[in-house]
Amino acid sequence: MSRRLTAILIAGAVVTTGLLYVAVYVPWPGQHSVTVTGSVWASTTAAVALAFFAAGLVAWRHWPTTRIGLLFTVVGFTFVVPAILSNLHNSLAFTVGNVAQPFYSAPLIQLGLEWPSGRLRAQLERGLVAVAYCWVVGYNVIGTLFWNPRTNGCSASCPANLMLVDGSNSVHNAINDAAVPVSVGIGILVLGLVVRHRRLAAGWTRRATTPLVWIVAALVAEGVVQGIGNLTALPVSGFVLNEIVDVTLLAGPALVVISLTRTHRAIAAVGRALVGLSPAPAPDRLREALAGALGDPALELALRQPSASAERYRDTKGRLVDPGHPPEGRAITPLDSRGDALLVFDGSLVHEPELMGVFVSVATLALEQSRLQAEVASQLEQVRASRARLVEAGDAARRRLERDLHDGAQQRLVTLSLALSTARARAEGLDPELKSLLETASKEAREALVELRELARGIHPTVLTETGLAGAVQALVERSVVVTTIEAVPGERFPAPVEATAYFVVAEALANVAKHAPSASARVAVRRVVDRLEVEVSDDGGGGAAIESGSGLRGLEDRVASVGGSLRIHSPRGHGTRVEAVIPCL
Amino acid sequence: MLEAAGFNVTEAATGLAATEAATLVRPELVLLDVQLPDSDGFEVARRLARQDHGAVIVLTSSREASEYGERVTSGPASGFLPKDELSVAALRRFLGDDAR
């Protein structure tokens, strides 16, 4: 709704209400003052008109796709304009005003039948609305032809009824009496249809229709009482009955307020639902949260099937959802630009663009967040797996290299060493220079063999593959220059990457002690705690080590992380160093 | 080298061949390489011990004994000789007859 139209409507409402008071308070010739009932009537009429204007403006703004705002405004104008005209001391205005006085009830009936969707759903409803318009106009035009105001309900100073054909009033009274059952009948039909609306509606519409049922019922009851009052003499004045109807009419605009309050509560609830969601909710959990926020328990979230060639969506209960054909009473909207997800919701909510705008944005955010989290988690898992594979491939390559050294160079050196020993034995008693040369060669060959073994062990410790962690740690400790106590090492076997990682933690930690605090003593403890291997190497050296300071420890940290473990160093300066690794053993 | 020192030597290329040969020739001493094509020396040593020919079993490898940890000492083998330290004298020590 444009700003200009809003301004015009507000000005129109203010001016017409003002005119009403002018019309009522400017006395006709011969009138002395305005009566109390006149003042009360003017005020309730103005209140009803203003309330309908305001509701019209608000409804227009919030539900721009429906006729609800227009109908409220029309009721407001048709309610107040005839009231002004009938109070002017001008025969034409007076006549038109009196003919048009009950016209507001036709758009009011239409409004009741269209609430809250702004549409007439059945042929019967459209027919009833047409009948209501014809009846209200026809019966009042005909009735006015036989109404003489000066002898029936108005003073002698009343302006003339320009449409008067026969002023005897008897015809007019007969028409009035005959009209009562028709008017009441139309009212009861409307009530029946509204009750039926409510019964057939679900969720949002049902809640919006409930107060309307009571309002229509009250109006029909008041109509019946008024009809009876017309036919017989009631102890209640027509004025009081009219005032009761006007006050009841005020509940109509209140419907808009109730509905908008509900909308805003729902918007707040949607926000709360998002805040309350875990970072990566499963689709059914997300559906539950969204359904709760919207107060639509049947709300569904349908996700595109990844392998489907055609556009196929399934909801969280596994049912197929066709985006082109929503189930009866439901509506479908895509949740993201990629069309990966659909929201299936209460169809009447399509007339709540503000609420649904916020709702779809929030749902999309939650879904995107959930998807992003899942993507990140899956990528992280891939990176973890590839890192573990890299380390395992490296270990395998080292094992192969060690075996190649053993089968090749090491065997040849052994053979060479044995041959030289034999040669030296055979050279006994021969040339002493030859014997000395052979001794040197034999010694060199043995030293080369020792060095080669050392190299091979550094590449991959065979003892680890052969005997497991216990033997390998024992061998490490035996070879270390540092005095080391083994507090605990489990004798059982673990997966190769776990054993290798634990072994390298101990080896690197002991090598560090040997390098930085060769005179210190060290303790090694490897324990299995449920499904983890806890490796601890501590020394009483000078401390001051940090993962950041040495590439050895950094490499070790990476190595431990590659099998999903963690490494910690406690090394306060002057208080020794403790290297702790926790390695999952599955 | 061993034959020159007066030993009768039967060679076996695999662990299976070794257990079969041991049944036939009833050796005094079996020099067993740890790394065999069909199994490892520790396993063959256990099989030989089960056959109970009374042979002294000496394991050998171009690796050091420490590379095999407890497997060397926990089995039925009498000892371990690194290949580069193999000699008639060393083997004789296992037979307990330095005089021969």
XYZ file of C-alpha atoms in Angstrom:
686
model
C 0.000 0.000 0.000
C 1.470 3.348 -1.052
C 2.189 6.161 1.380
C -0.124 8.453 -0.581
C -3.096 6.116 -0.354
C -2.434 5.680 3.363
C -2.420 9.455 3.858
C -5.639 9.847 1.856
C -7.385 7.131 3.873
C -6.271 8.582 7.204
C -7.386 12.084 6.146
C -10.685 10.651 4.859
C -11.305 8.864 8.148
C -10.553 11.954 10.236
C -12.613 14.274 8.017
C -15.651 11.989 7.867
C -15.625 11.431 11.624
C -15.297 15.177 12.146
C -18.182 15.771 9.743
C -20.309 13.361 11.728
C -19.883 15.469 14.866
C -20.508 18.666 12.901
C -23.678 17.149 11.469
C -24.876 15.963 14.855
C -23.980 19.086 16.855
C -25.169 21.740 14.395
C -28.876 21.876 15.312
C -31.617 21.830 12.796
C -33.966 24.806 12.738
C -36.362 24.295 15.605
C -34.038 21.966 17.501
C -32.750 23.417 20.759
C -29.875 21.203 21.710
C -28.388 17.789 21.057
C -29.828 15.072 23.232
C -27.735 12.753 25.405
C -28.686 9.775 23.247
C -27.601 11.758 20.186
C -24.158 12.324 21.698
C -23.790 8.688 22.699
C -24.909 7.530 19.260
C -22.460 9.914 17.535
C -19.603 8.684 19.695
C -20.225 4.947 19.213
C -20.754 5.484 15.479
C -17.491 7.438 15.271
C -15.698 4.774 17.345
C -16.915 1.914 15.120
C -16.016 3.826 11.950
C -12.554 4.794 13.193
C -11.866 1.266 14.420
C -12.766 -0.173 11.007
C -10.644 2.474 9.245
C -7.672 1.696 11.452
C -8.101 -2.062 11.071
C -8.392 -1.547 7.303
C -5.135 0.386 7.145
C -3.273 -2.111 9.285
C -4.692 -5.128 7.437
C -3.881 -3.539 4.073
C -0.321 -3.046 5.160
C 0.218 -6.511 6.647
C -1.811 -8.619 4.243
C -1.413 -6.676 1.001
C -2.355 -9.701 -1.113
C -5.860 -10.005 0.344
C -9.063 -7.906 0.205
C -9.326 -7.840 4.003
C -7.936 -4.306 4.351
C -10.210 -2.981 1.594
C -13.305 -4.594 3.124
C -12.603 -3.128 6.582
C -12.205 0.329 5.019
C -15.402 -0.038 2.972
C -17.364 -1.082 6.078
C -15.945 1.949 7.921
C -17.085 4.364 5.183
C -20.493 2.769 4.598
C -21.043 2.894 8.326
C -20.249 6.564 8.875
C -21.165 8.335 5.617
C -24.955 7.574 5.743
C -24.888 8.610 9.440
C -23.509 12.019 8.447
C -25.922 12.469 5.567
C -28.998 11.540 7.596
C -28.067 14.214 10.147
C -27.801 17.048 7.601
C -30.789 19.332 7.271
C -31.100 18.758 3.582
C -33.763 16.555 2.077
C -31.537 14.917 -0.547
C -28.773 14.149 1.946
C -31.340 13.001 4.483
C -33.025 10.680 1.993
C -29.776 9.156 0.673
C -28.410 8.830 4.202
C -31.474 6.945 5.411
C -31.609 4.622 2.391
C -27.918 3.783 2.738
C -27.856 3.423 6.526
C -27.814 -0.405 6.727
C -25.701 -0.851 3.560
C -22.558 -1.508 5.652
C -23.931 -4.912 6.632
C -23.333 -6.299 3.101
C -19.530 -5.714 3.023
C -19.521 -6.790 6.676
C -21.026 -10.154 5.692
C -18.481 -10.453 2.879
C -15.681 -9.660 5.340
C -16.938 -12.327 7.764
C -17.047 -14.946 5.012
C -13.632 -14.013 3.587
C -11.769 -13.804 6.900
C -8.875 -14.469 7.153
C -7.807 -15.549 3.647
C -9.544 -12.720 1.760
C -11.196 -15.209 -0.571
C -14.664 -16.681 -0.945
C -14.135 -20.400 -1.040
C -17.434 -21.896 -2.170
C -20.153 -21.141 -4.689
C -22.618 -20.974 -1.808
C -20.582 -18.217 -0.166
C -20.364 -16.164 -3.355
C -24.130 -16.606 -3.809
C -24.846 -15.586 -0.232
C -22.722 -12.435 -0.554
C -24.588 -11.491 -3.769
C -27.941 -12.090 -2.044
C -26.827 -9.983 0.935
C -25.911 -7.017 -1.282
C -29.179 -7.249 -3.241
C -31.293 -7.728 -0.159
C -29.772 -4.878 1.871
C -30.044 -2.425 -1.026
C -33.389 -3.623 -2.363
C -35.227 -3.869 0.935
C -34.061 -0.433 2.086
C -34.852 1.284 -1.201
C -38.329 -0.225 -1.245
C -38.880 0.432 2.474
C -37.909 4.106 2.054
C -40.550 4.549 -0.642
C -43.147 4.067 2.091
C -41.453 5.794 5.017
C -42.702 9.126 6.242
C -40.059 10.348 8.694
C -42.190 13.126 10.139
C -44.768 10.657 11.450
C -42.486 7.690 12.031
C -39.321 8.060 14.117
C -38.398 11.669 13.410
C -39.685 15.067 14.517
C -41.840 17.429 12.557
C -38.767 19.510 11.722
C -37.237 16.553 9.834
C -36.215 17.097 6.218
C -38.518 15.494 3.711
C -38.096 11.960 2.331
C -37.693 12.704 -1.385
C -38.432 9.085 -2.297
C -41.761 8.984 -0.446
C -44.565 7.444 -2.511
C -47.052 6.596 0.178
C -46.740 8.134 3.629
C -49.361 6.109 5.429
C -46.673 4.011 7.149
C -48.770 0.843 7.113
C -46.978 -0.528 4.025
C -43.664 0.490 5.517
C -44.422 -1.383 8.728
C -45.563 -4.450 6.814
C -42.299 -4.483 4.787
C -40.288 -4.095 7.981
C -42.086 -6.977 9.655
C -41.635 -9.211 6.627
C -37.924 -8.338 6.390
C -37.094 -9.537 9.903
C -37.102 -13.300 9.205
C -35.138 -12.797 5.939
C -32.434 -10.735 7.655
C -32.215 -13.181 10.558
C -32.105 -16.079 8.061
C -29.179 -14.498 6.211
C -27.430 -13.960 9.558
C -27.906 -17.593 10.574
C -26.604 -18.778 7.176
C -23.503 -16.620 7.604
C -22.999 -17.986 11.100
C -23.320 -21.538 9.782
C -20.730 -20.920 7.079
C -18.269 -19.319 9.515
C -18.660 -22.259 11.900
C -18.042 -24.591 8.968
C -14.913 -22.604 8.019
C -13.558 -23.050 11.462
C -14.312 -26.745 11.541
C -12.634 -27.408 8.199
C -9.634 -25.161 8.853
C -6.465 -26.238 10.590
C -3.767 -24.472 12.540
C -3.440 -20.831 11.765
C -6.827 -20.311 10.063
C -8.700 -22.197 12.739
C -7.224 -20.046 15.486
C -7.931 -16.865 13.489
C -11.568 -17.918 12.876
C -12.496 -18.844 16.453
C -13.170 -15.253 17.706
C -15.107 -14.508 14.501
C -17.570 -17.296 15.281
C -18.415 -15.610 18.585
C -18.747 -12.165 17.033
C -21.100 -13.399 14.300
C -23.110 -15.401 16.831
C -23.497 -12.297 19.010
C -24.587 -10.166 16.049
C -27.131 -12.773 14.936
C -28.501 -13.017 18.478
C -28.788 -9.234 18.658
C -30.480 -9.229 15.240
C -33.005 -11.769 16.482
C -33.737 -9.660 19.580
C -34.106 -6.556 17.407
C -36.447 -8.439 15.083
C -38.572 -9.589 17.989
C -38.543 -5.978 19.235
C -39.866 -4.860 15.857
C -42.675 -7.386 15.957
C -43.615 -7.091 19.608
C -43.021 -4.546 22.305
C -39.783 -5.226 24.218
C -39.019 -3.527 27.511
C -35.672 -2.450 25.965
C -35.469 0.601 23.746
C -34.323 0.315 20.127
C -31.575 2.796 20.921
C -29.983 0.527 23.545
C -30.144 -2.473 21.181
C -28.469 -0.415 18.467
C -25.713 0.608 20.854
C -25.129 -3.044 21.816
C -24.772 -3.927 18.114
C -22.267 -1.081 17.642
C -20.177 -2.245 20.601
C -20.250 -5.803 19.217
C -19.107 -4.472 15.855
C -16.030 -3.047 17.574
C -14.851 -6.632 18.112
C -14.387 -6.950 14.329
C -11.359 -4.663 14.145
C -10.084 -6.361 17.321
C -9.766 -9.537 15.211
C -7.009 -7.816 13.245
C -5.201 -6.862 16.436
C -5.473 -10.418 17.812
C -4.226 -11.858 14.532
C -1.273 -9.470 14.276
C -0.318 -10.076 17.896
C -0.248 -13.764 17.065
C 1.890 -13.038 13.999
C 4.389 -11.070 16.022
C 4.489 -13.680 18.735
C 5.195 -16.255 16.033
C 7.988 -14.102 14.571
C 9.582 -13.858 18.014
C 9.131 -17.605 18.495
C 10.857 -18.242 15.160
C 13.838 -16.230 16.366
C 13.902 -18.142 19.640
C 13.689 -21.438 17.792
C 16.812 -20.535 15.797
C 18.705 -19.487 18.907
C 17.705 -22.710 20.644
C 18.870 -24.956 17.803
C 22.123 -26.854 18.032
C 24.753 -25.796 15.462
C 23.988 -28.677 13.118
C 20.516 -30.058 13.797
C 19.345 -33.172 11.986
C 16.507 -32.435 9.518
C 13.836 -33.995 11.760
C 15.026 -31.953 14.740
C 15.000 -28.793 12.600
C 11.494 -29.662 11.378
C 10.305 -30.063 14.963
C 11.749 -26.681 15.982
C 10.221 -24.919 12.957
C 6.827 -26.591 13.458
C 6.820 -25.540 17.106
C 7.789 -21.969 16.236
C 5.041 -21.616 13.647
C 2.389 -23.462 15.677
C 1.857 -25.750 12.677
C 2.488 -29.311 13.904
C 2.083 -30.753 10.402
C 4.845 -28.537 8.969
C 7.288 -30.572 6.890
C 10.763 -30.096 5.536
C 11.381 -31.847 2.204
C 14.921 -32.372 0.948
C 15.951 -33.068 -2.633
C 17.041 -36.642 -3.139
C 20.711 -36.600 -4.146
C 20.575 -39.488 -6.621
C 17.253 -38.672 -8.228
C 17.417 -37.705 -11.886
C 14.096 -35.856 -11.788
C 13.216 -33.287 -9.129
C 12.303 -35.548 -6.250
C 11.822 -34.402 -2.710
C 11.155 -36.436 0.382
C 9.994 -35.069 3.712
C 11.475 -36.077 7.066
C 9.011 -38.976 7.282
C 10.201 -40.285 3.911
C 7.081 -39.294 1.944
C 7.447 -37.994 -1.602
C 6.630 -34.304 -2.004
C 5.682 -32.855 -5.386
C 6.593 -29.134 -5.435
C 3.851 -28.453 -7.988
C 1.065 -30.162 -6.040
C 0.936 -29.345 -2.352
C -1.381 -31.525 -0.226
C -4.891 -30.204 0.486
C -4.756 -27.076 2.650
C -0.957 -26.896 2.527
C 1.413 -24.581 0.681
C 4.970 -25.168 -0.525
C 7.836 -22.701 -0.730
C 11.502 -23.323 -1.615
C 13.835 -22.770 1.289
C 16.987 -21.778 -0.577
C 18.069 -20.448 -3.939
C 19.463 -23.826 -4.977
C 16.077 -25.492 -4.487
C 17.562 -28.230 -2.316
C 14.832 -27.948 0.290
C 11.111 -27.206 0.420
C 8.890 -26.082 3.259
C 5.388 -27.581 3.325
C 3.206 -25.482 5.618
C -0.326 -24.399 6.565
C -1.799 -22.983 3.337
C -3.575 -20.101 5.084
C -0.172 -18.685 6.025
C 0.470 -17.561 2.446
C -1.599 -14.534 3.484
C 0.925 -13.751 6.234
C 3.776 -12.501 4.010
C 5.576 -10.738 6.850
C 5.573 -13.765 9.103
C 6.425 -16.172 6.308
C 9.190 -13.863 5.039
C 10.888 -13.930 8.425
C 10.121 -17.591 8.865
C 11.537 -18.700 5.517
C 14.678 -16.588 6.083
C 15.227 -18.123 9.512
C 14.522 -21.651 8.286
C 16.901 -21.116 5.333
C 19.616 -19.817 7.648
C 19.208 -22.760 9.982
C 19.266 -25.192 7.073
C 22.296 -23.555 5.435
C 24.100 -23.545 8.757
C 23.288 -27.171 9.308
C 24.468 -28.026 5.786
C 27.676 -26.001 6.147
C 28.451 -27.700 9.439
C 27.905 -31.091 7.858
C 30.113 -30.136 4.895
C 32.898 -28.876 7.150
C 32.646 -32.003 9.291
C 32.845 -34.229 6.223
C 35.794 -32.297 4.785
C 37.562 -32.471 8.138
C 36.957 -36.208 8.199
C 38.416 -36.506 4.693
C 41.476 -34.484 5.687
C 41.917 -36.633 8.813
C 41.637 -39.820 6.800
C 44.064 -38.602 4.143
C 46.570 -37.504 6.800
C 46.353 -40.933 8.449
C 46.813 -42.575 5.031
C 49.867 -40.392 4.333
C 51.463 -41.367 7.625
C 50.643 -45.038 7.069
C 52.069 -44.882 3.547
C 55.215 -43.264 4.982
C 55.499 -46.032 7.572
C 55.053 -48.680 4.911
C 57.756 -47.053 2.766
C 60.124 -47.022 5.749
C 59.438 -50.692 6.463
C 60.146 -51.500 2.829
C 63.372 -49.480 2.850
C 64.567 -51.215 6.025
C 63.819 -54.627 4.513
C 65.586 -53.725 1.274
C 68.656 -52.641 3.256
C 68.525 -55.894 5.210
C 68.041 -58.121 2.187
C 70.577 -56.243 0.043
C 73.474 -54.216 1.395
C 73.372 -55.788 4.880
C 73.501 -59.379 3.515
C 76.352 -58.476 1.156
C 78.273 -56.861 4.009
C 77.747 -59.986 6.140
C 79.018 -62.192 3.322
C 81.947 -59.825 2.767
C 82.727 -59.798 6.478
C 82.611 -63.606 6.685
C 84.793 -63.955 3.567
C 87.331 -61.551 4.984
C 87.404 -63.474 8.274
C 87.970 -66.726 6.389
C 90.655 -65.093 4.247
C 92.344 -63.746 7.343
C 92.313 -67.229 8.955
C 93.808 -68.734 5.801
C 96.472 -66.017 5.663
C 97.744 -67.209 9.070
C 101.494 -67.818 8.749
C 101.692 -66.173 5.331
C 102.601 -62.562 4.544
C 102.101 -60.563 7.796
C 101.298 -57.410 5.782
C 98.512 -59.292 3.968
C 97.166 -60.530 7.318
C 97.137 -56.987 8.710
C 95.399 -55.683 5.575
C 92.752 -58.409 5.810
C 92.228 -57.633 9.509
C 91.688 -53.934 8.739
C 89.310 -54.807 5.897
C 87.382 -57.205 8.145
C 87.120 -54.580 10.879
C 85.936 -51.940 8.405
C 83.341 -54.319 7.040
C 82.017 -55.013 10.540
C 81.863 -51.327 11.398
C 80.062 -50.636 8.141
C 77.587 -53.362 9.112
C 77.053 -51.793 12.547
C 76.473 -48.381 10.991
C 74.120 -49.809 8.417
C 72.136 -51.591 11.152
C 71.900 -48.332 13.082
C 70.656 -46.557 9.949
C 68.110 -49.287 9.222
C 66.841 -49.189 12.798
C 66.377 -45.430 12.526
C 64.361 -45.896 9.358
C 62.150 -48.544 10.892
C 62.645 -50.533 14.072
C 62.186 -54.196 13.157
C 61.797 -55.019 16.818
C 58.508 -53.064 16.819
C 57.032 -55.179 14.027
C 58.530 -58.346 15.463
C 57.715 -58.014 19.137
C 55.413 -55.030 19.583
C 55.655 -52.018 21.819
C 57.013 -53.758 24.934
C 60.077 -55.205 23.193
C 60.659 -52.077 21.140
C 60.553 -49.756 24.182
C 62.827 -52.172 26.045
C 65.313 -52.080 23.135
C 65.120 -48.275 22.988
C 65.831 -47.955 26.696
C 68.711 -50.423 26.509
C 70.390 -48.487 23.704
C 69.757 -45.025 25.224
C 72.647 -43.224 26.901
C 70.148 -41.875 29.439
C 69.463 -43.923 32.569
C 65.851 -44.864 32.000
C 63.297 -46.797 34.039
C 60.328 -48.455 32.360
C 57.370 -48.091 34.708
C 54.812 -49.800 32.496
C 54.395 -51.015 28.932
C 51.457 -53.219 27.895
C 52.537 -56.571 26.410
C 49.563 -56.750 24.030
C 49.713 -55.795 20.355
C 48.017 -52.696 18.897
C 47.335 -51.600 15.313
C 50.604 -50.805 13.514
C 50.009 -46.999 13.300
C 49.288 -46.890 17.051
C 52.399 -48.882 17.948
C 54.570 -46.847 15.592
C 53.245 -43.552 16.977
C 53.752 -44.572 20.599
C 57.233 -45.865 19.741
C 58.254 -42.619 18.022
C 56.977 -40.584 20.995
C 59.222 -42.564 23.356
C 62.158 -42.553 20.894
C 61.948 -38.805 20.224
C 61.489 -37.951 23.915
C 64.481 -40.103 24.952
C 66.570 -38.656 22.096
C 65.709 -35.162 23.378
C 66.777 -36.081 26.910
C 70.043 -37.506 25.553
C 70.617 -34.335 23.551
C 69.649 -31.655 26.113
C 70.125 -33.353 29.506
C 72.384 -36.414 29.040
C 73.069 -36.671 32.768
C 69.374 -36.684 33.709
C 67.420 -39.857 34.402
C 64.193 -40.642 32.660
C 61.019 -42.686 33.214
C 58.824 -44.245 30.565
C 55.219 -45.296 31.187
C 52.842 -46.605 28.520
C 49.403 -47.567 29.769
C 46.205 -48.666 28.129
C 43.270 -46.729 29.589
C 40.009 -48.112 28.169
C 40.367 -47.428 24.448
C 43.358 -45.115 24.621
C 47.074 -45.577 24.944
C 48.656 -43.053 27.298
C 52.367 -42.555 26.753
C 54.396 -40.566 29.267
C 58.128 -39.884 29.189
C 59.489 -37.684 31.963
C 62.989 -36.633 33.008
C 64.550 -34.629 35.808
C 66.579 -32.398 33.473
C 66.502 -28.631 33.071
C 63.066 -28.322 31.473
C 62.211 -25.406 29.218
C 61.156 -27.461 26.205
C 58.189 -26.405 24.082
C 56.472 -27.826 21.033
C 56.997 -24.501 19.278
C 60.744 -24.494 19.893
C 61.742 -27.724 18.198
C 60.850 -29.212 14.853
C 61.217 -32.665 16.422
C 58.379 -32.090 18.875
C 56.302 -30.343 16.230
C 56.716 -33.350 13.930
C 55.807 -35.618 16.811
C 52.654 -33.607 17.493
C 51.647 -33.978 13.828
C 52.374 -37.667 13.957
C 50.221 -38.153 17.080
C 47.432 -36.037 15.559
C 47.504 -38.226 12.426
C 46.050 -41.111 14.447
C 43.572 -38.828 16.230
C 45.656 -38.396 19.367
C 47.076 -35.415 21.208
C 50.497 -34.459 22.539
C 51.280 -32.235 25.526
C 54.604 -31.030 26.922
C 55.033 -29.899 30.549
C 58.441 -28.395 30.857
C 58.792 -25.638 33.433
C 62.351 -24.338 33.450
C 64.389 -26.114 36.145
C 61.742 -28.775 36.824
C 62.264 -31.410 34.193
C 60.193 -32.268 31.179
C 57.143 -34.468 30.814
C 55.948 -35.497 27.348
C 52.412 -36.898 27.347
C 50.672 -38.445 24.384
C 47.163 -39.842 24.282
C 46.577 -42.152 21.315
C 43.234 -43.829 20.530
C 44.011 -47.529 20.057
C 41.083 -48.427 17.798
C 83.805 -73.702 6.089
C 81.883 -76.149 8.317
C 82.577 -79.121 6.090
C 86.245 -78.156 6.155
C 86.000 -78.327 9.951
C 84.632 -81.881 9.803
C 80.863 -81.300 10.045
C 78.366 -83.126 7.845
C 76.187 -80.345 6.462
C 72.658 -80.697 5.048
C 71.197 -77.485 3.636
C 67.509 -76.662 3.568
C 66.130 -73.689 1.646
C 62.837 -73.313 3.545
C 61.416 -73.899 7.010
C 59.404 -76.877 5.722
C 62.488 -78.406 4.053
C 64.390 -77.913 7.324
C 61.842 -79.847 9.433
C 61.746 -82.644 6.834
C 65.555 -82.813 6.633
C 65.818 -82.865 10.443
C 63.607 -85.990 10.585
C 65.852 -87.683 8.026
C 69.341 -86.794 9.213
C 68.764 -86.242 12.956
C 71.266 -83.357 13.220
C 73.258 -82.430 16.287
C 72.900 -78.749 15.501
C 70.503 -76.701 13.407
C 71.699 -73.263 12.284
C 68.466 -71.470 11.534
C 68.087 -68.184 9.706
C 65.379 -66.009 11.274
C 64.182 -64.798 7.893
C 62.933 -67.691 5.778
C 60.904 -67.676 2.565
C 57.949 -69.602 4.011
C 57.910 -68.658 7.710
C 60.289 -67.342 10.327
C 63.074 -69.022 12.289
C 61.230 -68.761 15.598
C 58.297 -70.764 14.273
C 60.565 -73.404 12.649
C 62.515 -73.673 15.926
C 59.259 -74.460 17.763
C 58.355 -77.109 15.185
C 61.804 -78.705 15.437
C 61.556 -78.722 19.233
C 58.189 -80.468 19.014
C 59.762 -83.161 16.774
C 62.212 -83.685 19.654
C 65.346 -84.823 17.760
C 67.515 -83.405 20.506
C 69.204 -81.004 18.116
C 70.758 -77.787 19.394
C 69.094 -74.906 17.602
C 71.061 -71.750 16.914
C 69.302 -68.797 15.324
C 71.136 -66.474 13.007
C 70.355 -63.257 11.188
C 72.098 -60.354 9.592
C 70.175 -58.250 12.133
C 71.190 -58.133 15.756
C 69.483 -60.179 18.474
C 68.067 -57.013 20.038
C 65.969 -56.458 16.917
C 63.973 -59.548 17.865
C 63.680 -58.784 21.560
C 62.219 -61.522 23.735
C 61.418 -63.797 20.808
C 65.040 -64.922 20.817
C 65.151 -65.913 24.468
C 61.574 -67.106 24.957
C 61.773 -69.822 22.245
C 63.435 -73.277 22.305
C 66.598 -72.003 20.529
C 69.817 -72.337 22.483
C 71.214 -69.101 21.207
C 71.585 -66.459 18.554
C 74.579 -65.656 16.380
C 74.654 -62.595 14.149
C 75.729 -63.746 10.682
C 78.874 -61.687 10.715
C 79.968 -63.464 13.872
C 79.402 -66.961 12.517
C 82.420 -69.185 12.973
C 83.173 -72.857 13.608
C 84.420 -71.949 17.071
C 81.250 -70.086 17.941
C 79.081 -73.041 16.837
C 81.225 -75.504 18.715
C 80.643 -73.533 21.879
C 76.898 -74.291 21.527
C 77.700 -78.013 21.183
C 79.779 -77.809 24.323
C 82.745 -79.619 22.735
C 85.476 -77.041 22.298
C 87.924 -79.950 22.126
C 86.677 -81.442 18.860
